[in-house]
PDB file of C-alpha atoms in Angstrom:
ATOM      1  CA  MET A  22      -0.090  -0.216   0.207  1.00  0.00           C
ATOM      2  CA  ASP A  23       1.421   3.360  -0.996  1.00  0.00           C
ATOM      3  CA  HIS A  24       0.124   5.675   1.810  1.00  0.00           C
ATOM      4  CA  GLY A  25       0.953   8.852  -0.114  1.00  0.00           C
ATOM      5  CA  ARG A  26      -1.513   7.806  -2.967  1.00  0.00           C
ATOM      6  CA  SER A  27      -4.487   5.469  -1.477  1.00  0.00           C
ATOM      7  CA  SER A  28      -6.011   4.727   1.317  1.00  0.00           C
ATOM      8  CA  PRO A  29      -5.373   1.725   3.324  1.00  0.00           C
ATOM      9  CA  ASP A  30      -8.710  -0.885   3.308  1.00  0.00           C
ATOM     10  CA  LEU A  31      -7.769  -1.310   7.403  1.00  0.00           C
ATOM     11  CA  ILE A  32      -6.306   1.004  10.055  1.00  0.00           C
ATOM     12  CA  ILE A  33      -4.931  -1.307  13.092  1.00  0.00           C
ATOM     13  CA  PHE A  34      -4.018   1.296  15.901  1.00  0.00           C
ATOM     14  CA  ASP A  35      -1.911   0.737  18.634  1.00  0.00           C
ATOM     15  CA  CYS A  36      -3.892   1.459  22.252  1.00  0.00           C
ATOM     16  CA  ASP A  37      -0.743   2.879  24.278  1.00  0.00           C
ATOM     17  CA  GLY A  38       0.796   5.881  23.502  1.00  0.00           C
ATOM     18  CA  VAL A  39      -1.499   6.064  20.390  1.00  0.00           C
ATOM     19  CA  LEU A  40      -4.843   6.309  21.378  1.00  0.00           C
ATOM     20  CA  VAL A  41      -4.166   7.291  25.263  1.00  0.00           C
ATOM     21  CA  ASP A  42      -1.427   9.454  26.717  1.00  0.00           C
ATOM     22  CA  SER A  43      -0.381   6.231  29.160  1.00  0.00           C
ATOM     23  CA  GLU A  44       2.832   5.360  28.375  1.00  0.00           C
ATOM     24  CA  LEU A  45       4.758   7.850  30.755  1.00  0.00           C
ATOM     25  CA  LEU A  46       2.165   6.761  33.483  1.00  0.00           C
ATOM     26  CA  SER A  47       2.734   2.990  33.203  1.00  0.00           C
ATOM     27  CA  CYS A  48       6.568   3.298  33.093  1.00  0.00           C
ATOM     28  CA  ARG A  49       6.450   5.035  36.504  1.00  0.00           C
ATOM     29  CA  CYS A  50       4.004   2.343  37.821  1.00  0.00           C
ATOM     30  CA  LEU A  51       6.473  -0.507  36.158  1.00  0.00           C
ATOM     31  CA  SER A  52       9.555   1.428  38.304  1.00  0.00           C
ATOM     32  CA  GLU A  53       7.957   1.985  41.373  1.00  0.00           C
ATOM     33  CA  VAL A  54       6.538  -1.552  41.851  1.00  0.00           C
ATOM     34  CA  LEU A  55       9.883  -3.050  40.547  1.00  0.00           C
ATOM     35  CA  SER A  56      11.486  -1.166  43.543  1.00  0.00           C
ATOM     36  CA  GLU A  57       8.669  -2.400  46.037  1.00  0.00           C
ATOM     37  CA  PHE A  58      10.467  -5.773  45.058  1.00  0.00           C
ATOM     38  CA  GLY A  59      14.240  -4.400  45.147  1.00  0.00           C
ATOM     39  CA  ILE A  60      15.025  -4.292  41.745  1.00  0.00           C
ATOM     40  CA  ALA A  61      16.017  -0.602  40.523  1.00  0.00           C
ATOM     41  CA  LEU A  62      15.068   0.866  36.865  1.00  0.00           C
ATOM     42  CA  SER A  63      14.336   4.221  36.278  1.00  0.00           C
ATOM     43  CA  VAL A  64      11.122   5.254  34.217  1.00  0.00           C
ATOM     44  CA  GLU A  65      13.395   6.298  31.357  1.00  0.00           C
ATOM     45  CA  GLN A  66      15.456   3.146  31.304  1.00  0.00           C
ATOM     46  CA  ALA A  67      11.604   1.650  31.300  1.00  0.00           C
ATOM     47  CA  LEU A  68      11.115   3.879  27.943  1.00  0.00           C
ATOM     48  CA  GLU A  69      13.747   2.368  26.544  1.00  0.00           C
ATOM     49  CA  LEU A  70      13.484  -0.944  27.161  1.00  0.00           C
ATOM     50  CA  PHE A  71       9.901  -2.194  27.457  1.00  0.00           C
ATOM     51  CA  LEU A  72       7.732   0.460  25.154  1.00  0.00           C
ATOM     52  CA  GLY A  73       5.286  -1.561  23.503  1.00  0.00           C
ATOM     53  CA  ARG A  74       6.257  -4.658  25.243  1.00  0.00           C
ATOM     54  CA  SER A  75       3.800  -6.629  27.560  1.00  0.00           C
ATOM     55  CA  THR A  76       4.297  -7.893  30.587  1.00  0.00           C
ATOM     56  CA  LYS A  77       5.343 -11.136  29.520  1.00  0.00           C
ATOM     57  CA  ALA A  78       8.366  -9.729  27.792  1.00  0.00           C
ATOM     58  CA  ILE A  79       8.983  -7.741  31.139  1.00  0.00           C
ATOM     59  CA  GLU A  80       9.514 -11.125  33.161  1.00  0.00           C
ATOM     60  CA  GLN A  81      11.494 -12.444  30.289  1.00  0.00           C
ATOM     61  CA  HIS A  82      13.722  -9.548  30.372  1.00  0.00           C
ATOM     62  CA  TYR A  83      14.525 -10.507  33.826  1.00  0.00           C
ATOM     63  CA  ARG A  84      14.362 -14.358  34.225  1.00  0.00           C
ATOM     64  CA  ASP A  85      17.037 -13.668  31.209  1.00  0.00           C
ATOM     65  CA  LEU A  86      18.935 -11.768  33.600  1.00  0.00           C
ATOM     66  CA  GLY A  87      18.900 -14.857  36.095  1.00  0.00           C
ATOM     67  CA  GLN A  88      16.656 -12.220  38.558  1.00  0.00           C
ATOM     68  CA  VAL A  89      13.504 -14.049  39.409  1.00  0.00           C
ATOM     69  CA  VAL A  90      10.219 -11.672  39.286  1.00  0.00           C
ATOM     70  CA  PRO A  91       8.458 -12.307  42.271  1.00  0.00           C
ATOM     71  CA  ASP A  92       4.578 -14.144  42.443  1.00  0.00           C
ATOM     72  CA  GLY A  93       3.067 -11.324  43.423  1.00  0.00           C
ATOM     73  CA  PHE A  94       4.631  -8.609  41.027  1.00  0.00           C
ATOM     74  CA  LEU A  95       2.362  -8.916  38.098  1.00  0.00           C
ATOM     75  CA  PRO A  96      -0.700  -8.438  40.354  1.00  0.00           C
ATOM     76  CA  ARG A  97       0.587  -5.497  41.955  1.00  0.00           C
ATOM     77  CA  LEU A  98       1.641  -3.814  38.729  1.00  0.00           C
ATOM     78  CA  LYS A  99      -1.653  -4.347  37.399  1.00  0.00           C
ATOM     79  CA  SER A 100      -3.560  -3.214  40.148  1.00  0.00           C
ATOM     80  CA  LYS A 101      -1.193   0.024  40.336  1.00  0.00           C
ATOM     81  CA  VAL A 102      -1.530   0.729  36.548  1.00  0.00           C
ATOM     82  CA  LEU A 103      -5.348   0.368  36.661  1.00  0.00           C
ATOM     83  CA  THR A 104      -5.964   2.918  39.689  1.00  0.00           C
ATOM     84  CA  THR A 105      -3.185   5.380  38.125  1.00  0.00           C
ATOM     85  CA  PHE A 106      -4.904   5.410  34.724  1.00  0.00           C
ATOM     86  CA  ALA A 107      -8.539   5.604  36.351  1.00  0.00           C
ATOM     87  CA  ALA A 108      -7.030   8.744  38.166  1.00  0.00           C
ATOM     88  CA  SER A 109      -5.023  10.720  35.727  1.00  0.00           C
ATOM     89  CA  LEU A 110      -4.925   8.901  31.775  1.00  0.00           C
ATOM     90  CA  GLN A 111      -5.879  11.463  29.339  1.00  0.00           C
ATOM     91  CA  PRO A 112      -6.859  10.284  25.601  1.00  0.00           C
ATOM     92  CA  ILE A 113      -4.066  11.942  23.143  1.00  0.00           C
ATOM     93  CA  PRO A 114      -5.453  15.093  21.508  1.00  0.00           C
ATOM     94  CA  GLY A 115      -7.138  14.816  18.483  1.00  0.00           C
ATOM     95  CA  ILE A 116      -7.777  11.302  18.379  1.00  0.00           C
ATOM     96  CA  ALA A 117     -11.351  11.046  19.111  1.00  0.00           C
ATOM     97  CA  GLY A 118     -11.993  13.508  15.823  1.00  0.00           C
ATOM     98  CA  VAL A 119      -9.597  11.315  13.492  1.00  0.00           C
ATOM     99  CA  MET A 120     -11.688   8.430  14.268  1.00  0.00           C
ATOM    100  CA  SER A 121     -14.994  10.066  13.969  1.00  0.00           C
ATOM    101  CA  ASP A 122     -14.030  10.885  10.591  1.00  0.00           C
ATOM    102  CA  LEU A 123     -12.779   7.641   9.299  1.00  0.00           C
ATOM    103  CA  SER A 124     -14.648   5.972   6.497  1.00  0.00           C
ATOM    104  CA  VAL A 125     -12.393   3.215   6.755  1.00  0.00           C
ATOM    105  CA  PRO A 126     -12.402   0.213   9.072  1.00  0.00           C
ATOM    106  CA  PHE A 127     -10.295   0.300  12.162  1.00  0.00           C
ATOM    107  CA  CYS A 128      -9.946  -1.404  15.141  1.00  0.00           C
ATOM    108  CA  VAL A 129      -6.960  -1.781  18.288  1.00  0.00           C
ATOM    109  CA  ALA A 130      -4.466  -4.079  18.433  1.00  0.00           C
ATOM    110  CA  SER A 131      -2.186  -3.879  21.585  1.00  0.00           C
ATOM    111  CA  SER A 132       0.262  -5.416  23.523  1.00  0.00           C
ATOM    112  CA  SER A 133      -1.440  -4.529  27.049  1.00  0.00           C
ATOM    113  CA  ASP A 134      -4.120  -7.158  28.520  1.00  0.00           C
ATOM    114  CA  ILE A 135      -7.684  -6.945  27.398  1.00  0.00           C
ATOM    115  CA  ASP A 136      -8.965  -5.434  30.774  1.00  0.00           C
ATOM    116  CA  ARG A 137      -6.219  -2.894  30.504  1.00  0.00           C
ATOM    117  CA  VAL A 138      -7.122  -1.794  27.236  1.00  0.00           C
ATOM    118  CA  ALA A 139     -10.676  -1.629  27.584  1.00  0.00           C
ATOM    119  CA  LEU A 140     -10.157   0.284  31.069  1.00  0.00           C
ATOM    120  CA  SER A 141      -8.062   2.804  28.680  1.00  0.00           C
ATOM    121  CA  LEU A 142     -10.836   3.579  26.937  1.00  0.00           C
ATOM    122  CA  ASP A 143     -13.388   3.558  28.692  1.00  0.00           C
ATOM    123  CA  VAL A 144     -11.137   6.099  30.994  1.00  0.00           C
ATOM    124  CA  THR A 145     -10.879   8.062  28.157  1.00  0.00           C
ATOM    125  CA  GLY A 146     -14.055   8.215  26.241  1.00  0.00           C
ATOM    126  CA  LEU A 147     -12.767   6.117  23.270  1.00  0.00           C
ATOM    127  CA  ARG A 148     -14.953   2.958  23.947  1.00  0.00           C
ATOM    128  CA  ALA A 149     -17.625   3.251  21.647  1.00  0.00           C
ATOM    129  CA  HIS A 150     -15.267   3.805  18.513  1.00  0.00           C
ATOM    130  CA  PHE A 151     -14.103   0.032  18.892  1.00  0.00           C
ATOM    131  CA  GLY A 152     -17.130  -1.914  19.946  1.00  0.00           C
ATOM    132  CA  GLU A 153     -16.012  -5.613  20.089  1.00  0.00           C
ATOM    133  CA  ARG A 154     -12.756  -4.874  17.660  1.00  0.00           C
ATOM    134  CA  ILE A 155     -10.227  -5.024  20.303  1.00  0.00           C
ATOM    135  CA  TYR A 156      -6.939  -7.524  19.907  1.00  0.00           C
ATOM    136  CA  SER A 157      -4.620  -8.016  22.689  1.00  0.00           C
ATOM    137  CA  ALA A 158      -1.365  -9.840  23.429  1.00  0.00           C
ATOM    138  CA  GLN A 159      -2.989 -12.194  25.337  1.00  0.00           C
ATOM    139  CA  MET A 160      -4.228 -13.636  22.249  1.00  0.00           C
ATOM    140  CA  VAL A 161      -1.525 -14.715  20.153  1.00  0.00           C
ATOM    141  CA  ARG A 162       1.534 -16.884  21.507  1.00  0.00           C
ATOM    142  CA  HIS A 163       4.519 -14.155  20.064  1.00  0.00           C
ATOM    143  CA  GLY A 164       3.752 -10.395  21.277  1.00  0.00           C
ATOM    144  CA  LYS A 165       5.234  -7.565  19.391  1.00  0.00           C
ATOM    145  CA  PRO A 166       7.701  -7.319  17.545  1.00  0.00           C
ATOM    146  CA  ALA A 167       6.360 -10.427  16.144  1.00  0.00           C
ATOM    147  CA  PRO A 168       3.851  -9.713  13.730  1.00  0.00           C
ATOM    148  CA  ASP A 169       1.213 -12.640  15.263  1.00  0.00           C
ATOM    149  CA  LEU A 170      -0.865  -9.702  16.587  1.00  0.00           C
ATOM    150  CA  PHE A 171      -1.056  -7.568  13.610  1.00  0.00           C
ATOM    151  CA  LEU A 172      -1.814 -10.203  11.059  1.00  0.00           C
ATOM    152  CA  LEU A 173      -4.561 -11.995  13.755  1.00  0.00           C
ATOM    153  CA  ALA A 174      -6.546  -8.601  13.608  1.00  0.00           C
ATOM    154  CA  ALA A 175      -6.263  -8.224   9.904  1.00  0.00           C
ATOM    155  CA  GLU A 176      -7.477 -11.430   9.794  1.00  0.00           C
ATOM    156  CA  ARG A 177     -10.449 -11.073  12.252  1.00  0.00           C
ATOM    157  CA  MET A 178     -11.351  -7.933  10.157  1.00  0.00           C
ATOM    158  CA  GLY A 179     -11.138  -9.662   7.281  1.00  0.00           C
ATOM    159  CA  VAL A 180      -8.246  -8.003   4.964  1.00  0.00           C
ATOM    160  CA  GLN A 181      -4.631  -8.233   3.270  1.00  0.00           C
ATOM    161  CA  PRO A 182      -2.164  -7.095   5.410  1.00  0.00           C
ATOM    162  CA  SER A 183      -0.209  -5.258   2.396  1.00  0.00           C
ATOM    163  CA  ARG A 184      -3.851  -2.805   2.120  1.00  0.00           C
ATOM    164  CA  THR A 185      -3.445  -2.665   6.217  1.00  0.00           C
ATOM    165  CA  LEU A 186      -1.939   0.596   7.373  1.00  0.00           C
ATOM    166  CA  VAL A 187      -0.783   0.310  11.589  1.00  0.00           C
ATOM    167  CA  VAL A 188      -0.282   3.240  13.476  1.00  0.00           C
ATOM    168  CA  GLU A 189       2.371   2.925  16.271  1.00  0.00           C
ATOM    169  CA  ASP A 190       4.782   4.599  18.926  1.00  0.00           C
ATOM    170  CA  SER A 191       7.523   2.099  19.889  1.00  0.00           C
ATOM    171  CA  VAL A 192      10.010   0.110  18.230  1.00  0.00           C
ATOM    172  CA  SER A 193       8.845  -3.222  18.732  1.00  0.00           C
ATOM    173  CA  GLY A 194       5.247  -1.993  17.149  1.00  0.00           C
ATOM    174  CA  VAL A 195       6.978  -0.495  14.108  1.00  0.00           C
ATOM    175  CA  GLN A 196       8.833  -3.780  13.555  1.00  0.00           C
ATOM    176  CA  ALA A 197       5.744  -5.812  14.178  1.00  0.00           C
ATOM    177  CA  GLY A 198       3.908  -3.900  11.540  1.00  0.00           C
ATOM    178  CA  LYS A 199       6.594  -4.388   9.241  1.00  0.00           C
ATOM    179  CA  ALA A 200       7.162  -7.507   9.535  1.00  0.00           C
ATOM    180  CA  ALA A 201       3.446  -8.335   9.192  1.00  0.00           C
ATOM    181  CA  GLY A 202       4.046  -6.771   5.747  1.00  0.00           C
ATOM    182  CA  MET A 203       2.111  -3.662   6.578  1.00  0.00           C
ATOM    183  CA  THR A 204       2.342  -0.011   6.421  1.00  0.00           C
ATOM    184  CA  ALA A 205       3.316   0.940   9.422  1.00  0.00           C
ATOM    185  CA  TRP A 206       3.277   5.179  10.428  1.00  0.00           C
ATOM    186  CA  GLY A 207       5.442   6.191  14.110  1.00  0.00           C
ATOM    187  CA  PHE A 208       3.412   8.552  16.321  1.00  0.00           C
ATOM    188  CA  VAL A 209       5.311  10.466  18.581  1.00  0.00           C
ATOM    189  CA  GLY A 210       2.558  12.940  20.261  1.00  0.00           C
ATOM    190  CA  GLY A 211       3.014  11.273  23.232  1.00  0.00           C
ATOM    191  CA  SER A 212       3.979  12.679  26.563  1.00  0.00           C
ATOM    192  CA  HIS A 213       6.878   9.883  26.541  1.00  0.00           C
ATOM    193  CA  TYR A 214       8.695  11.301  23.492  1.00  0.00           C
ATOM    194  CA  ARG A 215       9.120  15.061  25.031  1.00  0.00           C
ATOM    195  CA  GLY A 216      13.048  15.397  25.518  1.00  0.00           C
ATOM    196  CA  ARG A 217      13.408  12.305  22.548  1.00  0.00           C
ATOM    197  CA  ASP A 218      13.977  12.362  19.484  1.00  0.00           C
ATOM    198  CA  GLY A 219      11.253  10.035  18.662  1.00  0.00           C
ATOM    199  CA  ARG A 220      11.443  10.533  14.330  1.00  0.00           C
ATOM    200  CA  ALA A 221      14.759   8.969  14.292  1.00  0.00           C
ATOM    201  CA  ILE A 222      13.478   6.254  17.154  1.00  0.00           C
ATOM    202  CA  LEU A 223      10.831   5.360  14.722  1.00  0.00           C
ATOM    203  CA  SER A 224      12.237   5.619  11.697  1.00  0.00           C
ATOM    204  CA  GLY A 225      15.475   4.006  12.529  1.00  0.00           C
ATOM    205  CA  ALA A 226      13.114   1.166  13.112  1.00  0.00           C
ATOM    206  CA  GLY A 227      11.851   1.630   9.798  1.00  0.00           C
ATOM    207  CA  ALA A 228       8.450   3.856  10.007  1.00  0.00           C
ATOM    208  CA  ASP A 229       6.880   4.602   6.363  1.00  0.00           C
ATOM    209  CA  ARG A 230       6.277   7.894   7.994  1.00  0.00           C
ATOM    210  CA  VAL A 231       6.583   9.489  11.579  1.00  0.00           C
ATOM    211  CA  PHE A 232       4.096  12.686  12.685  1.00  0.00           C
ATOM    212  CA  SER A 233       3.346  13.970  15.837  1.00  0.00           C
ATOM    213  CA  ARG A 234       0.344  15.501  16.005  1.00  0.00           C
ATOM    214  CA  MET A 235      -3.199  13.849  15.002  1.00  0.00           C
ATOM    215  CA  ILE A 236      -4.647  17.085  13.176  1.00  0.00           C
ATOM    216  CA  ASP A 237      -1.997  16.047  10.940  1.00  0.00           C
ATOM    217  CA  PHE A 238      -2.982  12.275  10.435  1.00  0.00           C
ATOM    218  CA  TRP A 239      -3.929  12.621   6.662  1.00  0.00           C
ATOM    219  CA  GLU A 240      -0.937  15.183   5.567  1.00  0.00           C
ATOM    220  CA  ALA A 241       2.045  13.349   3.667  1.00  0.00           C
TER     221      ALA A 241
END
């Protein structure tokens, strides 16, 4: 799909950092909860290592380092994230307008588990745009950067990967989109990109285009 000339048959939105401005909040939660369990990780390191990745990937990372993440870690992280999101989560500015104007089918495919995605969309008033068209890393064996989740979403939506556009804010998400044979746009308007060169980061990951304001969604 040449995104300059034709519109896609399907748009897949990542959730965190694309629909909702959650990445900084969730990385703060991760850093705080890990420190409760005696593992030091700064918010910057959390962004660097785990942006766009699932909690399974976090556990695997520490396992590979020979550090066992205690049993209570995931439930504690989940409850802290849900409480934090319920109190302070905001939608990405302009995203509701973009979705209201879309004439193309769209869905969400996220590394987060399904109840976190549902809460994020509920809290920010975006849930009505998606109905049941919500796909989560829990539904596939391999999360991003593997293409499995995006391929599942396209299959369920009945659209060829080559006719699909993915909108992502993370390196792993862009890589997953490209591995799936899709056009991948990088979005760098989330607060986690303040002070970081998101354009270079996502272009380096293979993004076909990088933009920073939802108001510019269709601007080439």
